[in-house]
Tab-separated table of C-alpha atoms in Angstrom:
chain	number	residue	atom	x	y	z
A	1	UNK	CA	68.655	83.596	70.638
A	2	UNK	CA	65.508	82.903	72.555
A	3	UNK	CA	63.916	86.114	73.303
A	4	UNK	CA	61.080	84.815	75.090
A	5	UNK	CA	59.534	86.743	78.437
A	6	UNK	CA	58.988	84.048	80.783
A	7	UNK	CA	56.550	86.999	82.996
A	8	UNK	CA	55.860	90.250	83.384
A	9	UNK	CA	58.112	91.031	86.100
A	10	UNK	CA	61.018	90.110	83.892
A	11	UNK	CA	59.715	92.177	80.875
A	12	UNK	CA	59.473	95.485	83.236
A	13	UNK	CA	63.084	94.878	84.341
A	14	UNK	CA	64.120	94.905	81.110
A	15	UNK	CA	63.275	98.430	80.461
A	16	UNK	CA	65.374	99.561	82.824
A	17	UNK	CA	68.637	100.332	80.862
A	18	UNK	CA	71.998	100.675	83.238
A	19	UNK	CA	74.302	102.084	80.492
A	20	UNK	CA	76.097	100.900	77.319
A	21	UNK	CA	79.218	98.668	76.296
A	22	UNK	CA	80.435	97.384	72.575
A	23	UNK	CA	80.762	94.246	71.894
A	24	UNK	CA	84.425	93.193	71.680
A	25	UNK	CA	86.306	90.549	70.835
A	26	UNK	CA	86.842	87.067	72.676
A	27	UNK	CA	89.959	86.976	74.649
A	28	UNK	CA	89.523	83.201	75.363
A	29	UNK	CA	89.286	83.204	71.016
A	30	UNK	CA	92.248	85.232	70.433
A	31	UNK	CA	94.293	82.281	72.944
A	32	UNK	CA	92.288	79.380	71.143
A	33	UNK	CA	93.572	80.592	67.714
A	34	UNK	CA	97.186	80.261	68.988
A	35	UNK	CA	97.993	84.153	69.439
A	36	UNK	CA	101.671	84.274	69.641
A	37	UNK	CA	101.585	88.087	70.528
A	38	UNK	CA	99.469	90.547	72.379
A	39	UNK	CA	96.927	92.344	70.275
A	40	UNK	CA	97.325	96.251	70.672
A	41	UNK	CA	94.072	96.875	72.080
A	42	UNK	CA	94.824	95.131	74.963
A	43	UNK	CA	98.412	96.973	76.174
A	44	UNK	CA	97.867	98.864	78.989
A	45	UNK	CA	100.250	101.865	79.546
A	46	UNK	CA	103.521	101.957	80.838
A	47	UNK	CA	101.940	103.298	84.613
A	48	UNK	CA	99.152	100.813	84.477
A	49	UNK	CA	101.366	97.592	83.060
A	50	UNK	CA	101.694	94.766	86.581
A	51	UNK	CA	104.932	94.212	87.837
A	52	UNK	CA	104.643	90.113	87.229
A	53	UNK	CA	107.415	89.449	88.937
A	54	UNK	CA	105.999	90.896	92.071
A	55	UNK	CA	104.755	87.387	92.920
A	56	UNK	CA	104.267	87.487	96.870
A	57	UNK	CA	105.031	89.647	99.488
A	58	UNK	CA	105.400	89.748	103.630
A	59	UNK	CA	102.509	91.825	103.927
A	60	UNK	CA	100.164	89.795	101.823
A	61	UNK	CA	100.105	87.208	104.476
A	62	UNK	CA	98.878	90.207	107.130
A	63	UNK	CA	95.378	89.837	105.073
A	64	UNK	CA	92.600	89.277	107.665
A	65	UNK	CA	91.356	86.103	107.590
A	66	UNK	CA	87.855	85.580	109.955
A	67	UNK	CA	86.775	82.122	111.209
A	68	UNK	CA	83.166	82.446	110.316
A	69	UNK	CA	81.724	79.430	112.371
A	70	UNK	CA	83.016	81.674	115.228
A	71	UNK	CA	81.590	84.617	113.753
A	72	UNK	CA	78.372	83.166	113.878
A	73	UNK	CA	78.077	82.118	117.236
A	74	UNK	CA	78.465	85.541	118.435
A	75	UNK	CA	82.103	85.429	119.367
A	76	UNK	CA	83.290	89.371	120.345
A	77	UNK	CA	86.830	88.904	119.438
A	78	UNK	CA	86.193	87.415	116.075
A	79	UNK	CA	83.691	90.400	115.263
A	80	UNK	CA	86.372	93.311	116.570
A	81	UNK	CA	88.757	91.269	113.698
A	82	UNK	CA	86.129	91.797	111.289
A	83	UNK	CA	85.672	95.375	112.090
A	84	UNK	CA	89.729	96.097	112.538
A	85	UNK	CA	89.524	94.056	108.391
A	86	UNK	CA	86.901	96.468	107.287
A	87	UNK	CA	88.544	99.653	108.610
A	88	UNK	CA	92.090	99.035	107.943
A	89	UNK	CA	92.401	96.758	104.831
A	90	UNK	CA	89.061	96.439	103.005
A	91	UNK	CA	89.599	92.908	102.364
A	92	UNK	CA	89.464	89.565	104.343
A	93	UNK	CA	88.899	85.688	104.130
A	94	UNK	CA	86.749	83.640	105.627
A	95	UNK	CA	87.204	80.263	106.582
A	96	UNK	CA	84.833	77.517	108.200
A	97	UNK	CA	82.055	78.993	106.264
A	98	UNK	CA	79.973	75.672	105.956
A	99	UNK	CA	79.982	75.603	102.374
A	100	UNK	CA	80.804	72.111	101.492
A	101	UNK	CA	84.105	71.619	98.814
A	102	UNK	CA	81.437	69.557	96.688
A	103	UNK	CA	79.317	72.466	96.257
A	104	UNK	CA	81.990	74.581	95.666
A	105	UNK	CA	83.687	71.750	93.358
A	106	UNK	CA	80.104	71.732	91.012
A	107	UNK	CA	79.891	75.512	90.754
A	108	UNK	CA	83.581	76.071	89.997
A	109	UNK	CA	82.953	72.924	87.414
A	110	UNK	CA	79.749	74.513	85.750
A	111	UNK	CA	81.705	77.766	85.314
A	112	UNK	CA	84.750	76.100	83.325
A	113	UNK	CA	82.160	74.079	81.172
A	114	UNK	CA	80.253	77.089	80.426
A	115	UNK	CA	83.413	78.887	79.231
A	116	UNK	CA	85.153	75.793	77.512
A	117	UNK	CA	81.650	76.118	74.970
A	118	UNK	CA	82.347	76.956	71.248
A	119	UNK	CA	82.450	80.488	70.587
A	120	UNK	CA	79.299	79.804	68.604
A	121	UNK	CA	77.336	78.487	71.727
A	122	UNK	CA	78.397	81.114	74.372
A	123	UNK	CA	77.044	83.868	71.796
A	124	UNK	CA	74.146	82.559	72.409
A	125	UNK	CA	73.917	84.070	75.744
A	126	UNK	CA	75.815	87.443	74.954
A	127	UNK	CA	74.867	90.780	76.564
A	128	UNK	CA	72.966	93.343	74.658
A	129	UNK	CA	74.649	96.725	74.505
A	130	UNK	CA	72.595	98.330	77.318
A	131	UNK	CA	72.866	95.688	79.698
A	132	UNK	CA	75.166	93.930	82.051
A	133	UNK	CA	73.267	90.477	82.201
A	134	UNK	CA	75.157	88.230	79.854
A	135	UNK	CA	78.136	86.852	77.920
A	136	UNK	CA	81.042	89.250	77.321
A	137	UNK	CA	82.683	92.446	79.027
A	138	UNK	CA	81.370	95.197	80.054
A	139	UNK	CA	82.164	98.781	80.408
A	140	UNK	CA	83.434	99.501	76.859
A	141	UNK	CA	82.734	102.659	75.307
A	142	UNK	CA	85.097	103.894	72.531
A	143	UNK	CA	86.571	101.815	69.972
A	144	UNK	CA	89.993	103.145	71.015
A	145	UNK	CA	89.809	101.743	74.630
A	146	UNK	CA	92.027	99.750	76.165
A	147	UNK	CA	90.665	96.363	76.650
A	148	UNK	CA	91.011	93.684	79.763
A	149	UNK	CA	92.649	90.149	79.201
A	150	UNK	CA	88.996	88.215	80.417
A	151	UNK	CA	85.641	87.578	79.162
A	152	UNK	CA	82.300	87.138	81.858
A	153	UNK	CA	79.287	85.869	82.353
A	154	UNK	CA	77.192	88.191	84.924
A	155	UNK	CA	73.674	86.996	86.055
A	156	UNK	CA	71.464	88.710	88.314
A	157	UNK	CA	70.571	85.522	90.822
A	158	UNK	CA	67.836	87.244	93.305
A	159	UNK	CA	65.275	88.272	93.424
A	160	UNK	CA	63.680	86.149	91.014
A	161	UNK	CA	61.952	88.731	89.117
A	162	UNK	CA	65.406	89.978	87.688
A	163	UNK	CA	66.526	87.320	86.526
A	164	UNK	CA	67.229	87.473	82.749
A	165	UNK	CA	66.157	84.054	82.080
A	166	UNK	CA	67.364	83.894	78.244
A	167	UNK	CA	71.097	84.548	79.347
A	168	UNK	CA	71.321	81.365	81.510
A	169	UNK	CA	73.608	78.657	79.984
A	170	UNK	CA	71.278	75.592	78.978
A	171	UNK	CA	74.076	73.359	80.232
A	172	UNK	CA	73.309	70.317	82.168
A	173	UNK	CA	73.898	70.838	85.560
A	174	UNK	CA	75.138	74.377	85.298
A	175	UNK	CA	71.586	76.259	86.759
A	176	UNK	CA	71.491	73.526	89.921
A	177	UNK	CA	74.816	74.299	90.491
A	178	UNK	CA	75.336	78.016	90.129
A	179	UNK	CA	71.724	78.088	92.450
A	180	UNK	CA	72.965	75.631	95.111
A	181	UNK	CA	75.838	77.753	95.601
A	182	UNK	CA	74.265	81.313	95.528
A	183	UNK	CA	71.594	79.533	98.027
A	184	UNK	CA	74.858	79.071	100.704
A	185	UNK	CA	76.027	82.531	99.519
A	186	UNK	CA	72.697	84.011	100.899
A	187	UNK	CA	73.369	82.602	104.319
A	188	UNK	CA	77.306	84.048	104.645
A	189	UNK	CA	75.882	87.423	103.274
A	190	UNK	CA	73.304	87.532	105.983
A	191	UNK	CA	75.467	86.594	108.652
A	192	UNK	CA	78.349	89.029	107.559
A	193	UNK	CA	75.773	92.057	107.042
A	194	UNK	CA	74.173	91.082	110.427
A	195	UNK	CA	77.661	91.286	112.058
A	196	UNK	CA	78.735	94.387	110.131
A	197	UNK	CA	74.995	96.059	111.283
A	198	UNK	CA	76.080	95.716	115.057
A	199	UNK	CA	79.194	96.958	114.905
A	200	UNK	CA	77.712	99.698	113.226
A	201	UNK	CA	75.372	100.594	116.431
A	202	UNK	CA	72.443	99.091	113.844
A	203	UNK	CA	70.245	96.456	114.645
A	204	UNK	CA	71.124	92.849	113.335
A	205	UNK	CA	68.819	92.944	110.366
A	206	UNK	CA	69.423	97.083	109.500
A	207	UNK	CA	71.884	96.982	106.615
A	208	UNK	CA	69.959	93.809	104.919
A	209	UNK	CA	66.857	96.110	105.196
A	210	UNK	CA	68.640	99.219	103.896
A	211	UNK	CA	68.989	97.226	100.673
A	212	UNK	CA	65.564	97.382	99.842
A	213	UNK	CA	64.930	94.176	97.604
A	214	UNK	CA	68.197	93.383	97.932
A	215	UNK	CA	69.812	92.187	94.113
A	216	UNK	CA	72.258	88.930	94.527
A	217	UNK	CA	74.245	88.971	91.104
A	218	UNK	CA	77.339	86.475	90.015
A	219	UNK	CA	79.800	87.974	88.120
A	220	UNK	CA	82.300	84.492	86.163
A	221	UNK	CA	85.857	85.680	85.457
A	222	UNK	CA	87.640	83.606	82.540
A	223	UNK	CA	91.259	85.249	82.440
A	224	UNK	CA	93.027	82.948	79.202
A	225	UNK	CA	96.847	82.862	79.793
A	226	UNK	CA	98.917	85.079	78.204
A	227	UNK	CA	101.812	85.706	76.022
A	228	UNK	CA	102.912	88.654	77.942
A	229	UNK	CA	101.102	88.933	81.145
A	230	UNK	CA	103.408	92.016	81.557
A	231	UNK	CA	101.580	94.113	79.067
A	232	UNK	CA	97.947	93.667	79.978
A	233	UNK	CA	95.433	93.631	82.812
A	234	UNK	CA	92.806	90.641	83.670
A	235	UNK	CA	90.435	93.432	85.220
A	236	UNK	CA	91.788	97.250	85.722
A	237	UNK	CA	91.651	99.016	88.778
A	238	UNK	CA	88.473	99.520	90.703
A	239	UNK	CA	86.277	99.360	93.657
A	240	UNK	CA	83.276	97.744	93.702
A	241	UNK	CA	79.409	98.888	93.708
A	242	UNK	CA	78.333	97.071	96.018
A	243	UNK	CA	77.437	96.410	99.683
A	244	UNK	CA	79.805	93.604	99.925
A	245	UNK	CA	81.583	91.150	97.532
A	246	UNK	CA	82.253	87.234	98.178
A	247	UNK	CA	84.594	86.105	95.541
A	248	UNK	CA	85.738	82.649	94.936
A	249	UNK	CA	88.874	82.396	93.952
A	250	UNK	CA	90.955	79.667	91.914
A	251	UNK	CA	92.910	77.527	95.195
A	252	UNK	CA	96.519	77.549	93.351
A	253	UNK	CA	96.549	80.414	91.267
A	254	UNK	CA	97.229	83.939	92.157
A	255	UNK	CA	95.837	86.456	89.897
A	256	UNK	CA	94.470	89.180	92.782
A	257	UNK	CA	95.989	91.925	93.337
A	258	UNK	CA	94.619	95.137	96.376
A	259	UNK	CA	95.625	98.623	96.507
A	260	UNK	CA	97.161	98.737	100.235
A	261	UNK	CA	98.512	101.956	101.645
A	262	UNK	CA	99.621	102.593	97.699
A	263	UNK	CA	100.885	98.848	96.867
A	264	UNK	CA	99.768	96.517	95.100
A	265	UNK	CA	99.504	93.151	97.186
A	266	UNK	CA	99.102	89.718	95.813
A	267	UNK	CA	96.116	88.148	97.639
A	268	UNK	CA	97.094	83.978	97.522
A	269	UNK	CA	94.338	81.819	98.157
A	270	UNK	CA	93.576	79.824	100.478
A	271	UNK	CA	91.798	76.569	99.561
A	272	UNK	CA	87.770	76.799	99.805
A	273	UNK	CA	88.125	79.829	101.350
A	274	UNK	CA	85.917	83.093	100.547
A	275	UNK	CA	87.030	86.563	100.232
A	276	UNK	CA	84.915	89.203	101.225
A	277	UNK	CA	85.495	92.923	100.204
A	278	UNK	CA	83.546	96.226	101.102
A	279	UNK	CA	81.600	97.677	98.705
A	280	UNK	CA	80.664	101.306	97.758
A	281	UNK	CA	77.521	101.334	99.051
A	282	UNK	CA	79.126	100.235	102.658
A	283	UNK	CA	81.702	102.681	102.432
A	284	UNK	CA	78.923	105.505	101.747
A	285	UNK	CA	76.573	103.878	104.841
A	286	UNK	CA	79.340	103.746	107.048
A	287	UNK	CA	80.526	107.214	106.215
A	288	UNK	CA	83.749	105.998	104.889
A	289	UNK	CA	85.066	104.483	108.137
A	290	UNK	CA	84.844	101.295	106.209
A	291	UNK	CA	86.696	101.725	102.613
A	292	UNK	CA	86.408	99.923	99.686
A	293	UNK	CA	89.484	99.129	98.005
A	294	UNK	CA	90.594	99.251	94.372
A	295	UNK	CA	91.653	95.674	93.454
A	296	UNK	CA	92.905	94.627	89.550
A	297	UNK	CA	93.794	90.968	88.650
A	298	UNK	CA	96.717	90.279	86.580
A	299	UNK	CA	97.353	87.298	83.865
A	300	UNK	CA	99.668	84.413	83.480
A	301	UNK	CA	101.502	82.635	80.547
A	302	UNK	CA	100.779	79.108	81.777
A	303	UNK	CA	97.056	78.641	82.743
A	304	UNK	CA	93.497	79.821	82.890
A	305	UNK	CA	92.293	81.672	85.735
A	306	UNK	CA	88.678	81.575	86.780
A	307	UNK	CA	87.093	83.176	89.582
A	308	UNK	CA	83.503	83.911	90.349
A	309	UNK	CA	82.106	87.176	92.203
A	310	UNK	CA	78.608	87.200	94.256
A	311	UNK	CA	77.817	90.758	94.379
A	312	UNK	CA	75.411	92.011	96.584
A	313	UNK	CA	73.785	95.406	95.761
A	314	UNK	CA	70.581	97.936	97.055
A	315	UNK	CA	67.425	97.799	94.850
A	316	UNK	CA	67.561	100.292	91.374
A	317	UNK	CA	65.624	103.305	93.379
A	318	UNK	CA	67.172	103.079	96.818
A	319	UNK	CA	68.265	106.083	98.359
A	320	UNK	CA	72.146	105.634	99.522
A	321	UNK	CA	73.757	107.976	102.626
A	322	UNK	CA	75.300	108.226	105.792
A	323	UNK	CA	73.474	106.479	108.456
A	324	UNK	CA	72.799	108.802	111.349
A	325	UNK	CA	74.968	106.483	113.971
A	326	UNK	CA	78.241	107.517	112.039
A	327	UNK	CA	77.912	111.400	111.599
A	328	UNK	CA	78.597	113.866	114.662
A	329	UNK	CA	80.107	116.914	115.002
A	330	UNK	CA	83.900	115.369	114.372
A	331	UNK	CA	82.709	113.328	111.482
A	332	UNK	CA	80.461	115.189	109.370
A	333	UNK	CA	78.885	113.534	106.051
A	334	UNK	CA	81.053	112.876	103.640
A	335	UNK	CA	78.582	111.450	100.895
A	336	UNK	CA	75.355	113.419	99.001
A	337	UNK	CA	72.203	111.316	98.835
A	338	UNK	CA	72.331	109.049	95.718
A	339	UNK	CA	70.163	106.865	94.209
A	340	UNK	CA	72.071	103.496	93.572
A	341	UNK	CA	70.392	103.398	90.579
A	342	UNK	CA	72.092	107.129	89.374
A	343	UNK	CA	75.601	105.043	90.784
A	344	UNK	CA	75.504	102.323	88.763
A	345	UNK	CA	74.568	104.798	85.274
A	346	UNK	CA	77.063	106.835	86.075
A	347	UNK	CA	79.678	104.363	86.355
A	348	UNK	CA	78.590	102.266	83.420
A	349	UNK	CA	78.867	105.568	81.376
A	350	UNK	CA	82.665	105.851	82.317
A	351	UNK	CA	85.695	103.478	81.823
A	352	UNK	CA	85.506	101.002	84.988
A	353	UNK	CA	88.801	102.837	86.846
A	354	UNK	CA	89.700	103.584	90.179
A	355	UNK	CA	86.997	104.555	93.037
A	356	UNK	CA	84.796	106.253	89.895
A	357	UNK	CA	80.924	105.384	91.688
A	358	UNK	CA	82.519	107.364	94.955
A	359	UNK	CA	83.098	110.347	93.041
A	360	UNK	CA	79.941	110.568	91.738
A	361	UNK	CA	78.848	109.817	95.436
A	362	UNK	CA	81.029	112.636	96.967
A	363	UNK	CA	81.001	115.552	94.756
A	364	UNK	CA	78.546	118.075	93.274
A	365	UNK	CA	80.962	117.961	90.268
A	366	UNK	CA	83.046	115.230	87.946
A	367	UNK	CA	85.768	116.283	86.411
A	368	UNK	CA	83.973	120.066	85.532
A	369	UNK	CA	80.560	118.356	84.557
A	370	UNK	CA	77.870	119.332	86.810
A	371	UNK	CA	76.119	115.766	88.158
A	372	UNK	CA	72.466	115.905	87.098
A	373	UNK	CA	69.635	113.038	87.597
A	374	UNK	CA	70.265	110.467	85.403
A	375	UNK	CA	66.280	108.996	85.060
């Protein structure tokens, strides 16, 4: 691999070292080579096994979904829908979003060529054990762990300076693509924080500035079918640590799954539509009036799955809390100062399950360890 530091800015991010995670096997490899059964590795426990034949249900059509063009003209209604989506399920599309099917055609295109490589050629671009930027999976720690039925790509997009230029596929067309798209991505994140600021008594332009140097990072999900999609998980349960998510999902097949009031809902897609989830860092701002919710994806025995996650997160050494609008006398803090930086250690330290970066964010002690500063 090239290992060539295009400037200093890049070298100086590099020394910053978010955790550790083994190399594992290719899933997309095992599927290639014809596997007929599931390796053991990947069986998750009885509890933690999907119900596959839990294919739709009533309430998964009660999913917000926000018409963004009205959104962004400043239409109250439409912003009360996004604030009712935020408080009481987490989750929500978007639709009119001005993101033109081409550009989402090209980006959803460079993904699948990037993963239909030889195994030989995506190596190339493989993470390094203390990093998430990369070719692989992440958060695995123990050669006895269960493992998830999906190999990624993650790549930090903005700010320029972190991006880990020797990780990005040298496939034609892929960097135009996967930049034209996180370029449109900007805009939607802007106008959803904007919205979100307001309705938190913030100005417009207060939770894009609470980021710091806000980080812009797409996480590509390959999920191979498989032999028994009852056994295994695509992704295990978790929130996300973020501000907010945009995911794009594949238009025909289902593979999301939310936590809702204890059930686990298939979320079917809509065609060129974006879902947006809340974040950890937004649930900590907002003093947990807005929730992020643990999600999983689940596998199928006919086809591949892709879907590709824009993650928006603070800067390494911002400070996360309550902001003062959303703490009185009935609604005390709920969250300790953090640095997002301590979050993301923490949680790359553990097993990515369940709502593990708002533990660390709520109490003094994990599981009988006393929380220290992890610099």
């Amino acid at each position: 691999m090239d290992t060539r530091i295009e400037n200093n800015s890049e070298l100086k991010y590099e020394k910053i070292a978010w955790g550790t995670s083994l190399p594992v096997p290719s899933v997309q490899e095992l599927v290639r080579n014809d596997a007929k059964e599931v390796p053991l590795r990947y069986i998750q426990n009885n509890e933690n096994r999907p119900l596959t034949n839990f294919k739709s249900s009533p309430e998964s059509s009660k999913i917000p979904v926000i018409n963004f063009s009205q959104l962004a003209d400043g239409d109250e209604d439409e912003r009360k829908k996004l604030h009712l989506a935020c408080k009481e399920w987490g989750f929500f599309q978007i639709l009119n979003h001005g993101i033109t099917k081409e550009v989402i055609q090209k980006v959803k295109k460079a993904v699948f060529g990037f993963f239909e490589l030889p195994l030989i050629e995506k190596k190339k671009y493989a993470m390094e054990q203390d990093d998430l930027h990369g070719y692989g999976q992440a958060f695995v720690h123990s050669e006895e762990q269960t493992l998830e039925w999906s190999d990624i790509m993650f790549l930090i997009i903005y700010p320029l300076k972190s991006r880990k230029t020797m990780v990005w596929p040298e496939l034609p067309g892929f960097k135009e693509a996967v930049e034209e798209y996180s370029l449109n991505m900007k805009r939607v994140r802007d106008e959803i924080l904007g919205n979100i600021s307001l309705l938190l008594g913030l100005k417009r332009e207060s939770l894009k500035e609470m980021h710091g140097e806000m980080k812009h990072a797409v996480r590509m999900n390959y999920y191979p079918p498989c032999p028994n999609p009852d056994l295994v998980l695509g992704i295990g349960p978790h929130s996300d640590a973020t501000s907010i998510t945009l995911l794009l999902q594949d238009d025909d097949i289902s593979g999301l799954q939310i936590n809702h009031n204890q059930k686990w809902l298939p979320v079917n897609p809509i065609p060129n539509a974006i879902l947006v989830n809340v974040g950890d860092c937004l649930e900590i701002w907002s003093n947990g009036m807005y929730k992020s919710i643990e999600h999983r994806a689940v596998t199928n025995k006919e086809k591949v799955r892709i879907s590709i996650a824009t993650n928006m997160f603070p800067a390494d050494m911002m400070e996360l809390e309550p902001i003062e609008t959303m703490i009185d006398e009935q609604r005390p803090s709920m969250y300790k100062k953090v640095k997002f930086l301590d979050l993301i250690k923490y949680g790359m330290s553990k097993t990515m399950d369940g709502k593990i970066f708002i533990e660390y964010a709520k109490e003094g002690t994990i599981k009988g360890h006393e929380v220290t500063d992890l610099n």
